[in-house]
Each structure stands twice: as structure tokens, then as C-alpha cells.
mmCIF file of C-alpha atoms in Angstrom:
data_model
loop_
_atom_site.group_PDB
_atom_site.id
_atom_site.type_symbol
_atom_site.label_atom_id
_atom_site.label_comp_id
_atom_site.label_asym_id
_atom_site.label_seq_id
_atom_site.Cartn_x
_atom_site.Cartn_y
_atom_site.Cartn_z
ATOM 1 C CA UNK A 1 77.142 68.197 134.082
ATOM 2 C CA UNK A 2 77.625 71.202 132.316
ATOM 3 C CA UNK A 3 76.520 74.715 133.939
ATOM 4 C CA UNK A 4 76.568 77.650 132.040
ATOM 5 C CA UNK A 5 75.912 81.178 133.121
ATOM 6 C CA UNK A 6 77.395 83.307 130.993
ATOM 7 C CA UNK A 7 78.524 81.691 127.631
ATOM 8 C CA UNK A 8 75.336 80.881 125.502
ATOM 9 C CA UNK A 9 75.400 78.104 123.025
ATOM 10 C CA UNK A 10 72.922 78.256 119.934
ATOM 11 C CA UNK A 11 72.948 74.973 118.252
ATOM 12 C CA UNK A 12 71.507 74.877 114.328
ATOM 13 C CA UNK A 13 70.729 71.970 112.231
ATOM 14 C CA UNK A 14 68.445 72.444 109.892
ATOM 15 C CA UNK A 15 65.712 74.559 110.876
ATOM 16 C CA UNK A 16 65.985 73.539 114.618
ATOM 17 C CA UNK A 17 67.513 75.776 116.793
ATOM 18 C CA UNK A 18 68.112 74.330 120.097
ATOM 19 C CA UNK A 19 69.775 76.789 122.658
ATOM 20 C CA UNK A 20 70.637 77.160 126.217
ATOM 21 C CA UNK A 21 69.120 79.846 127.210
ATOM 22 C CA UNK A 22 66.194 79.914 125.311
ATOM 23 C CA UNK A 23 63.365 82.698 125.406
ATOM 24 C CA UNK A 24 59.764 82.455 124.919
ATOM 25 C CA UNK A 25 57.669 79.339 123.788
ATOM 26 C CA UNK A 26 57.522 77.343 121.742
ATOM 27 C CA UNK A 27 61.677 76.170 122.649
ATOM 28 C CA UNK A 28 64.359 73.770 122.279
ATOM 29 C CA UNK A 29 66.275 73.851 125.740
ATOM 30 C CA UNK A 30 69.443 72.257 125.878
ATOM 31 C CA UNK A 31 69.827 70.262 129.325
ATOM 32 C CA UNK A 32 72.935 70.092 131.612
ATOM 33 C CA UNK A 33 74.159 67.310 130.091
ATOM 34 C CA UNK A 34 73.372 68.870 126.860
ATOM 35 C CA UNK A 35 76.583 67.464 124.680
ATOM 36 C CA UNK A 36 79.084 64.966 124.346
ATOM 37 C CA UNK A 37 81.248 64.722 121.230
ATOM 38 C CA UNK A 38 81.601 68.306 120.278
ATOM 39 C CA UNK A 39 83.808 69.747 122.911
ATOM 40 C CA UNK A 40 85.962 66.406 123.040
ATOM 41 C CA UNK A 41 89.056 65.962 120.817
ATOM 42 C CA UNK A 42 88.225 62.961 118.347
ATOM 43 C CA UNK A 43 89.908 59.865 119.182
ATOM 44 C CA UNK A 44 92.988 58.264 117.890
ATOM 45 C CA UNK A 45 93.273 55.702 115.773
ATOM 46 C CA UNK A 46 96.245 53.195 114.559
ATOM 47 C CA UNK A 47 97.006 50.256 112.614
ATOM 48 C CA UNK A 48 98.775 48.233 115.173
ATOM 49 C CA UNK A 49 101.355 45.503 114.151
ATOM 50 C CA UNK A 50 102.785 43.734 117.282
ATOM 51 C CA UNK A 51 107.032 42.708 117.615
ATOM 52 C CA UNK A 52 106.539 39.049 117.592
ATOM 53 C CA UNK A 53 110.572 38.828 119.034
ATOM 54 C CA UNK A 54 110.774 42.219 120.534
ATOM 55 C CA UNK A 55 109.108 44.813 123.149
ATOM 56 C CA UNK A 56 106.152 46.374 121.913
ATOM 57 C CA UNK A 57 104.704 46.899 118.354
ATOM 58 C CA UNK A 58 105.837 48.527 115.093
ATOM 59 C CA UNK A 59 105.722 52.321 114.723
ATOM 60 C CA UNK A 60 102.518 53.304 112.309
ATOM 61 C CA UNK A 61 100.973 56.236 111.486
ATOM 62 C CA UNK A 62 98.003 57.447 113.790
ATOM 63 C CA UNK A 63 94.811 59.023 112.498
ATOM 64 C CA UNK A 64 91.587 60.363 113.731
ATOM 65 C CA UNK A 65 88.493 58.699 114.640
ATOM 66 C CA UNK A 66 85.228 60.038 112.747
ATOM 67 C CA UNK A 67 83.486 62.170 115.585
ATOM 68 C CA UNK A 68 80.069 60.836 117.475
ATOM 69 C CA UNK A 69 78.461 64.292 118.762
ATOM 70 C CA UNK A 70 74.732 63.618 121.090
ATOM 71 C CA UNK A 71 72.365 66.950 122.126
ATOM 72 C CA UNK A 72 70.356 66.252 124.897
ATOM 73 C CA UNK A 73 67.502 68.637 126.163
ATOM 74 C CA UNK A 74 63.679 69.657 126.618
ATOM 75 C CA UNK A 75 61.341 70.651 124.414
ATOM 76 C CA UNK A 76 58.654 72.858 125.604
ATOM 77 C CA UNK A 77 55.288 74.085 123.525
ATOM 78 C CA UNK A 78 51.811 76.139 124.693
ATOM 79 C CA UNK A 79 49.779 73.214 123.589
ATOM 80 C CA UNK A 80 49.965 69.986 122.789
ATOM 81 C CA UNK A 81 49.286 70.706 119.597
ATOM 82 C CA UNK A 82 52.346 72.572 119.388
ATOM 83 C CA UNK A 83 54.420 70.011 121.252
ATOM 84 C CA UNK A 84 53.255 67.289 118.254
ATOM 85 C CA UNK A 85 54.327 69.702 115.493
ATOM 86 C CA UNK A 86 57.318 70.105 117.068
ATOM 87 C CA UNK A 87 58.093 66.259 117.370
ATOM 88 C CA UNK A 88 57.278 65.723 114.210
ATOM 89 C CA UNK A 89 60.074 68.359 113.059
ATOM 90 C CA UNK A 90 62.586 66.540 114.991
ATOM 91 C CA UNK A 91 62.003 63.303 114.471
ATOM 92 C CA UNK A 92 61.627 64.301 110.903
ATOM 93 C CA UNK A 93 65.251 65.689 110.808
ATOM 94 C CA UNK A 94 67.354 64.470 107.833
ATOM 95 C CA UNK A 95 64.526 62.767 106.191
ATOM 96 C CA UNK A 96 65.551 63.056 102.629
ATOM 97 C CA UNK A 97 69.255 63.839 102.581
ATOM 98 C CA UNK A 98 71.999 61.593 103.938
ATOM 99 C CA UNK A 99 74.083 64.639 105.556
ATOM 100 C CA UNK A 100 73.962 68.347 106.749
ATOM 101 C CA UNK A 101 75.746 70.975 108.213
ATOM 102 C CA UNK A 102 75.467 71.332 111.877
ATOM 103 C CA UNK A 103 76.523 74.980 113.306
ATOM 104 C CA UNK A 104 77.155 75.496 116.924
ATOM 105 C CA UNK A 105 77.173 79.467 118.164
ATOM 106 C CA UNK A 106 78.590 80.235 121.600
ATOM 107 C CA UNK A 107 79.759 83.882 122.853
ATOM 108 C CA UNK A 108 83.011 82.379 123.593
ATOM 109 C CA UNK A 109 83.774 80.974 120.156
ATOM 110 C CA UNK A 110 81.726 82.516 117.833
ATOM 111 C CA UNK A 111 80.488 80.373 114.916
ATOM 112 C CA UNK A 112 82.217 76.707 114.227
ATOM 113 C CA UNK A 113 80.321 74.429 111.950
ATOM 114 C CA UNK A 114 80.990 70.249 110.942
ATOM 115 C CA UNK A 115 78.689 68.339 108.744
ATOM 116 C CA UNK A 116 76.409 65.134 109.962
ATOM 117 C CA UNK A 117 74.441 62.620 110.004
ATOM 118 C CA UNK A 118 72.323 60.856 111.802
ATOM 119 C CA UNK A 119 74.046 58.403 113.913
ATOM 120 C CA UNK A 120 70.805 56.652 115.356
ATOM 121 C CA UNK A 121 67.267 57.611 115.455
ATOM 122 C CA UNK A 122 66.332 60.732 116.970
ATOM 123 C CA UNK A 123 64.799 60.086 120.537
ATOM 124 C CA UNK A 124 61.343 62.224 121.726
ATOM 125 C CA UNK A 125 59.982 60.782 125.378
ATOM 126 C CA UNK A 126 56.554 62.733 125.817
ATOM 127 C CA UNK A 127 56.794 63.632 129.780
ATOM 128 C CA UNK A 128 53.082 65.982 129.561
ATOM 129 C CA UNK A 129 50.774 67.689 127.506
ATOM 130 C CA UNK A 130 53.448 70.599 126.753
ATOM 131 C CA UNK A 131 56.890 68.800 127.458
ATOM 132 C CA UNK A 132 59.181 65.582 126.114
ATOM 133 C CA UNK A 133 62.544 65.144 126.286
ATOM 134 C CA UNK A 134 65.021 65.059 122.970
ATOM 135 C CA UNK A 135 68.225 63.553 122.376
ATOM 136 C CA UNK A 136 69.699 63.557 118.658
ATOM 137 C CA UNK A 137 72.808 61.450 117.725
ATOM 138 C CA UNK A 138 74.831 62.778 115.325
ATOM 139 C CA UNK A 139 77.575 61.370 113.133
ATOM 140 C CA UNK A 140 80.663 63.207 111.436
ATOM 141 C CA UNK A 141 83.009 61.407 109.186
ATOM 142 C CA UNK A 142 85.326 64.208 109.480
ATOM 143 C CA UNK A 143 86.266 64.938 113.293
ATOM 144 C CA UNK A 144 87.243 68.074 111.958
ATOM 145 C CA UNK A 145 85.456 71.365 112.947
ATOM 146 C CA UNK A 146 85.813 74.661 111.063
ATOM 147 C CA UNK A 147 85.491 78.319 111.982
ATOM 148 C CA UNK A 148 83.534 80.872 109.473
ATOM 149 C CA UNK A 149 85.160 81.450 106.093
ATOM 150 C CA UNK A 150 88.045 83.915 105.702
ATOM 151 C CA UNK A 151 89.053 85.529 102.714
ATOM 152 C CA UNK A 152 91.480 88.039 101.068
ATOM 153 C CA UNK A 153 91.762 89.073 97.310
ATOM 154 C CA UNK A 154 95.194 90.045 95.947
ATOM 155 C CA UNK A 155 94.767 92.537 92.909
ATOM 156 C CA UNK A 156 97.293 91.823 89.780
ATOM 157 C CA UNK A 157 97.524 94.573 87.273
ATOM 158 C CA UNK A 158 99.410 94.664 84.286
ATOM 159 C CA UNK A 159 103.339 95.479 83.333
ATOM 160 C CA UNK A 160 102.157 98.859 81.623
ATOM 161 C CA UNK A 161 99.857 101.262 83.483
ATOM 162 C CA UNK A 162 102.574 103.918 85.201
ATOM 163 C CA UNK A 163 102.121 107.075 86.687
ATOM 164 C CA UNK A 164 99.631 109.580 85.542
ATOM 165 C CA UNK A 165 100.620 113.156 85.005
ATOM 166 C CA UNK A 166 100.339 115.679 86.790
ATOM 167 C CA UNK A 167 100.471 114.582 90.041
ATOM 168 C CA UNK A 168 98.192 115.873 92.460
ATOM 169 C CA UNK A 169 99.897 114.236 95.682
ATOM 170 C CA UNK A 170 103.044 113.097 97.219
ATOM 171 C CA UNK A 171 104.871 109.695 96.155
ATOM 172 C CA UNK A 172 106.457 107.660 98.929
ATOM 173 C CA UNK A 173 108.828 105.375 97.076
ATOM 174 C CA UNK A 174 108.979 103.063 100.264
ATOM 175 C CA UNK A 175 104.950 102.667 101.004
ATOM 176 C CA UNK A 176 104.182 99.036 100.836
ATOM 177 C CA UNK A 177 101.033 98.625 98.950
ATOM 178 C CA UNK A 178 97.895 96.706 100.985
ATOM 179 C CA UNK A 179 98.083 93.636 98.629
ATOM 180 C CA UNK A 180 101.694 92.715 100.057
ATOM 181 C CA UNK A 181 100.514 93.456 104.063
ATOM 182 C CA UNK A 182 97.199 90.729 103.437
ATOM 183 C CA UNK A 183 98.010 87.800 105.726
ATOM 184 C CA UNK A 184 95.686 84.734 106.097
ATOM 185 C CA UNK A 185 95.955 83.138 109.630
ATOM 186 C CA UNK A 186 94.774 79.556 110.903
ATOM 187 C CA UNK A 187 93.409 80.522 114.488
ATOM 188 C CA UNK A 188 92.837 77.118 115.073
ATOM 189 C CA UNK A 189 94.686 74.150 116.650
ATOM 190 C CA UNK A 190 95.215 71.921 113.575
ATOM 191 C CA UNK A 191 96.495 72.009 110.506
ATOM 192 C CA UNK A 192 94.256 74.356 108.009
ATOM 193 C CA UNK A 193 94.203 74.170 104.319
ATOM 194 C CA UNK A 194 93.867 77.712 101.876
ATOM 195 C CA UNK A 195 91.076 77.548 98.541
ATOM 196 C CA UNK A 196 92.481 79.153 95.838
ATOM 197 C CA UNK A 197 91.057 80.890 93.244
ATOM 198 C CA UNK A 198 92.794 82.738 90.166
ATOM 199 C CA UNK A 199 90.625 85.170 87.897
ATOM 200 C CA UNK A 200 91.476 87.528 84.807
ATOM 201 C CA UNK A 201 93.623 87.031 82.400
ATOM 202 C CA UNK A 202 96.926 85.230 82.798
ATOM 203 C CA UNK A 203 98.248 84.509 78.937
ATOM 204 C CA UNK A 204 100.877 82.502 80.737
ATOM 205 C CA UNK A 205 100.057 81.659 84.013
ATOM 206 C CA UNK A 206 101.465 82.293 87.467
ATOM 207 C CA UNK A 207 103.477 81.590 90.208
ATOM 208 C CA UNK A 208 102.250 81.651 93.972
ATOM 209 C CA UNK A 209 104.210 81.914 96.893
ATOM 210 C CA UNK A 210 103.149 81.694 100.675
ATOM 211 C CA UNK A 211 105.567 83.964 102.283
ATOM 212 C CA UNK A 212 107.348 81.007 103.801
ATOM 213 C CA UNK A 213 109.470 79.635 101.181
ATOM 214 C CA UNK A 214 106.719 77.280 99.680
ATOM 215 C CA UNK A 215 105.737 78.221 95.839
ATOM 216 C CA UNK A 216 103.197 76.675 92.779
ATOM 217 C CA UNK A 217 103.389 77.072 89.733
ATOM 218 C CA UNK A 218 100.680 76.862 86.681
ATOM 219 C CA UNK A 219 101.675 77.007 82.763
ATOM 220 C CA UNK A 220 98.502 77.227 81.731
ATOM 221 C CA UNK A 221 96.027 80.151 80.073
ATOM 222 C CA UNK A 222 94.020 81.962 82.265
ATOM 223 C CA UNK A 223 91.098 83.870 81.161
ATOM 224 C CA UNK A 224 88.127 85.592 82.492
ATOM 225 C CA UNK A 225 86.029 82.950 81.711
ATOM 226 C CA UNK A 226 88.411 80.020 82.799
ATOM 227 C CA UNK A 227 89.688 80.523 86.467
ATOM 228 C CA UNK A 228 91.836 78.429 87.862
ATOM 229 C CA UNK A 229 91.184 76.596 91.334
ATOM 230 C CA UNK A 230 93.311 74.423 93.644
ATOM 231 C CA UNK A 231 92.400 73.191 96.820
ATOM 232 C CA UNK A 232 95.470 72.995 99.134
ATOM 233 C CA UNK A 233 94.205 70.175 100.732
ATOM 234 C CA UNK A 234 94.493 67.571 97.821
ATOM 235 C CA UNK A 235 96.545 69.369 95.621
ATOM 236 C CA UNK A 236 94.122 69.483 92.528
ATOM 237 C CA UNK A 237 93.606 72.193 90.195
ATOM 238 C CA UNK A 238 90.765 73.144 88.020
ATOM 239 C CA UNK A 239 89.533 74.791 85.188
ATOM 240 C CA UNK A 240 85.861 74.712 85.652
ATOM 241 C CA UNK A 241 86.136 71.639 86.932
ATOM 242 C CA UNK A 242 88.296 69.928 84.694
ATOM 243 C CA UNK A 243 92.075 68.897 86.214
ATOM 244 C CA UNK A 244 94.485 70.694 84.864
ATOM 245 C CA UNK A 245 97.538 69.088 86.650
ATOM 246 C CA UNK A 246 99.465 68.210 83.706
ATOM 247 C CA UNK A 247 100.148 72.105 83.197
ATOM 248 C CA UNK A 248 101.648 72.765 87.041
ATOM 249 C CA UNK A 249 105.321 72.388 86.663
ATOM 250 C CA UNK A 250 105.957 72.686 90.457
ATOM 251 C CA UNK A 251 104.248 72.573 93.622
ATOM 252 C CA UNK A 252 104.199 72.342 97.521
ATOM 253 C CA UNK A 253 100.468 72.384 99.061
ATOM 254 C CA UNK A 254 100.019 75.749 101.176
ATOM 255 C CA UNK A 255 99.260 74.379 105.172
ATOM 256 C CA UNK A 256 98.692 76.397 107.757
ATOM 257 C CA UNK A 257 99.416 75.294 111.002
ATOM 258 C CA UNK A 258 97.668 75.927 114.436
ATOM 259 C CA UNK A 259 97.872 79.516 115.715
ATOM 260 C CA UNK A 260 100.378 80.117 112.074
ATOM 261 C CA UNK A 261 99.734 82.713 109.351
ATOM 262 C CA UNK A 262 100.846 82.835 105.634
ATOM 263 C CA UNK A 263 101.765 86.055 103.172
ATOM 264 C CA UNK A 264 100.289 84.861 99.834
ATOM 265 C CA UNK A 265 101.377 86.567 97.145
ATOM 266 C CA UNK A 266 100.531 85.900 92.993
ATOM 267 C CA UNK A 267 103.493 86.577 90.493
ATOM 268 C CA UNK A 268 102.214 86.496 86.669
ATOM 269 C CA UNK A 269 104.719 85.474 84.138
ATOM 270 C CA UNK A 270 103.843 87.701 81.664
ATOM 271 C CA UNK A 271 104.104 91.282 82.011
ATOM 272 C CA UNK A 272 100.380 91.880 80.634
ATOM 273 C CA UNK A 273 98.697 90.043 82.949
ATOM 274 C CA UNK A 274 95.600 90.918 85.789
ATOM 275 C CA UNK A 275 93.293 89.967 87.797
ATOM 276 C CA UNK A 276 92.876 88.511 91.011
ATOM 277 C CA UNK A 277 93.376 86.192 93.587
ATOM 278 C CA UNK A 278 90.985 85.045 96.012
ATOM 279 C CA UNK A 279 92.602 82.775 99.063
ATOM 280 C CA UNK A 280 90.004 81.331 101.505
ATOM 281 C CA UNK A 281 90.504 79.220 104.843
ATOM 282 C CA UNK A 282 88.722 78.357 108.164
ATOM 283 C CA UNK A 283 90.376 77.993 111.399
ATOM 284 C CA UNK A 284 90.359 73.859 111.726
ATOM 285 C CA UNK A 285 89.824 72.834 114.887
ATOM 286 C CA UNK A 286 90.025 68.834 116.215
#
């Protein structure tokens, strides 16, 4: 069983809230045994190929199960009225869409969200006229679970802007602007994997580097109204949504590891480029 005094868990799916320490009527009120699944690292899973003439099997790759998350509780209304509409919302969850995100809120944690589906039936048990117990079932494909979006924008200007005159302050030749002190850190405990985005106008692309001796980079034209995207994770980049691989001469996918932190930084080619760059991640949790 699960007994919680002080740390408060808000769980959101939908529009159903169903918390721990819920106040006033009516109220979704997560039990003792409230969870399974959610606080539990996914399971492992292997292809195994056995040594026929030898000890033990061959060595192969291991993987993560999908993750099977259950919320068990009361529900408590003024009426039975209320109680009915209120079964009828649950039961009525995921009616029309095969998945949705599920966000679970805790004062220890903060916000960490997965997406799901239903992995069985939701279960209402009437017990009076103003109380049933719940239990929903919940499926997620990818045992994965994220923290809230992060984001930093790096600002390119062009090769020919300079110093204005006269000066109305002092220079300090060694100040390191705030574009080259912007780190993004993974505050999770798996590997975590950066959105890029690059906007403005880029007559002959870029090159990105991490900070850590990993770089990418795109030959193409950027303009305002083409950015360029690539997602980290599968190594594809965009131009509104059109792949534009054929035009990145080199690359190494930006990870960031648990508890690990990157310096991106964007170098144009050509001296008249700007813009920006907008790098987004979630701490990735398993």
C-alpha cells in the first residue's frame, strides 16, 4: 500500500482529474493502492537465442517492454445523480480517439506526462447511492515518461552590424555573450533527445555543434518562410515537412544522457546570415 502524507499526486487524463487528496464533492480519490505501472521501471525485453553446444545463450540486444499503468480509487458525488454523470464520464473515457496524453502532478516531481490507451475496459462497482469504486487500465507503447518542455533560442545575426558610434558605455572585450552560456540539460535518468528548429535566413546553411565534440551540418537554403527541423531522435530533417536529408553533408544525432547537459551552439556559413535557433527537450525518464 501506498501512504502519502505529504507529497500530493494529481492525476489528468482527459478531463478527469483524480487526486489524492482531493477537496470538496463531487471527487475522484485515489486509494492506497492507487497505482501500479507508473512508478515501476518498464520491463526488459530480449530476443533470446540459446548455445545449443555451449553454456548459456547468445548475447542480443535488450529493449523495453511497452508500460501497463492501473489507477485505482473512489469516486464520491452529493447525489446519485451526480455519481451517474460521473460514471458515465469515466466509463466514457477515450471513446472516440485511440490514444491520449496522461499527466501525473506530484509536489515531489512536478509535472511528467506519457501518452495511453486504454488497456481494458474501465471498471465502475456502484458501492451506494453517492459512492463506486474505479479502476482504469492504461496502456503506453512507449515506457518512456517525459518531464515539461524545455527550451532555449540562440540568436544569429549577421557578419556586418559593428559597433555604433559614440559609445555611451564601457566595452569588455572578454564578456561572453548569453547565447554561448545557454545549456540544455536532461534531468532525467535515460537517454533524452533535443528538437531542433532553425529560422531566418541562412543563404547557405549551417553548422551545429553540441559543445561535446558532436556537429551537423545542412547545405541547404534557409528562409523565413522555410525553417528547417530535425528531430535528434531519428535523425530526419524538414522543410515544412518535406525531408531534406539529401542536403546534410554530415551528422551525429545530439543525445543527452541521464543527469548530462549540452552547449548548443549554430555556426552559419555565410557571413550574412540570422536568425534563430530554437532547441527543445524533456527530461526522459524510464
Amino acid at each position: 500500500m501506498v501512504y502519502l502524507k505529504d507529497d500530493k499526486y494529481v492525476v489528468v487524463i482527459d478531463d478527469i482529474v483524480l487526486e489524492t487528496h482531493p477537496t470538496g464533492i463531487p471527487k475522484f480519490h485515489l486509494s492506497d493502492q492507487m497505482c501500479s505501472g507508473w512508478w515501476d521501471s518498464a520491463g526488459i525485453k530480449r530476443e533470446k537465442l540459446s548455445r545449443a553446444s555451449g553454456w548459456g545463450d547468445f548475447r542480443s540486444e535488450q529493449f523495453r517492454e511497452a508500460r501497463l499503468i492501473t489507477w485505482t480509487g473512489t469516486a464520491v458525488a452529493s447525489s446519485a445523480v451526480e455519481l451517474q454523470a460521473m460514471r458515465d464520464e469515466f466509463t466514457g473515457l477515450l471513446h472516440s480517439k485511440n490514444e491520449t496524453q496522461l499527466r501525473v502532478y506530484s509536489e515531489s516531481t512536478g509535472n511528467r506526462y506519457t501518452t495511453v490507451s486504454l488497456e481494458d475496459a474501465p471498471v465502475w462497482e456502484r458501492l451506494t447511492d453517492s459512492a463506486a469504486i474505479f479502476q482504469l487500465k492504461l496502456y503506453a507503447p512507449n515506457p518512456r515518461i517525459y518531464g515539461d518542455l524545455k527550451e532555449i533560442n540562440l540568436f544569429i545575426h549577421d557578419g556586418y552590424g559593428g559597433i555604433q558610434f559614440p559609445i555611451e558605455y564601457d566595452l569588455d572585450f572578454n564578456e561572453t555573450t548569453a547565447e554561448a552560456t545557454k545549456f540544455l540539460v536532461n534531468g532525467g535518468n535515460t537517454n533524452s533527445y533535443p528538437t531542433i528548429e532553425i529560422q531566418g535566413e541562412f543563404p547557405a546553411g549551417f553548422k551545429l555543434t553540441d559543445g561535446r565534440g558532436k556537429w551537423f551540418t545542412f547545405s541547404g537554403t534557409v528562409t523565413q518562410a522555410s525553417p528547417v527541423t530535425i528531430d535528434s531522435r531519428t535523425g530526419r530533417v524538414t522543410q515544412k515537412g518535406i525531408s531534406r536529408s539529401a542536403l546534410v553533408e554530415s551528422t551525429q544525432n545530439f543525445v543527452v544522457g541521464p543527469l548530462e547537459q549540452i552547449q548548443p551552439r549554430v555556426e552559419p556559413i555565410s557571413p550574412t546570415s540570422y536568425g534563430y535557433a530554437k532547441f527543445s527537450l524533456r527530461d526522459t525518464f524510464i
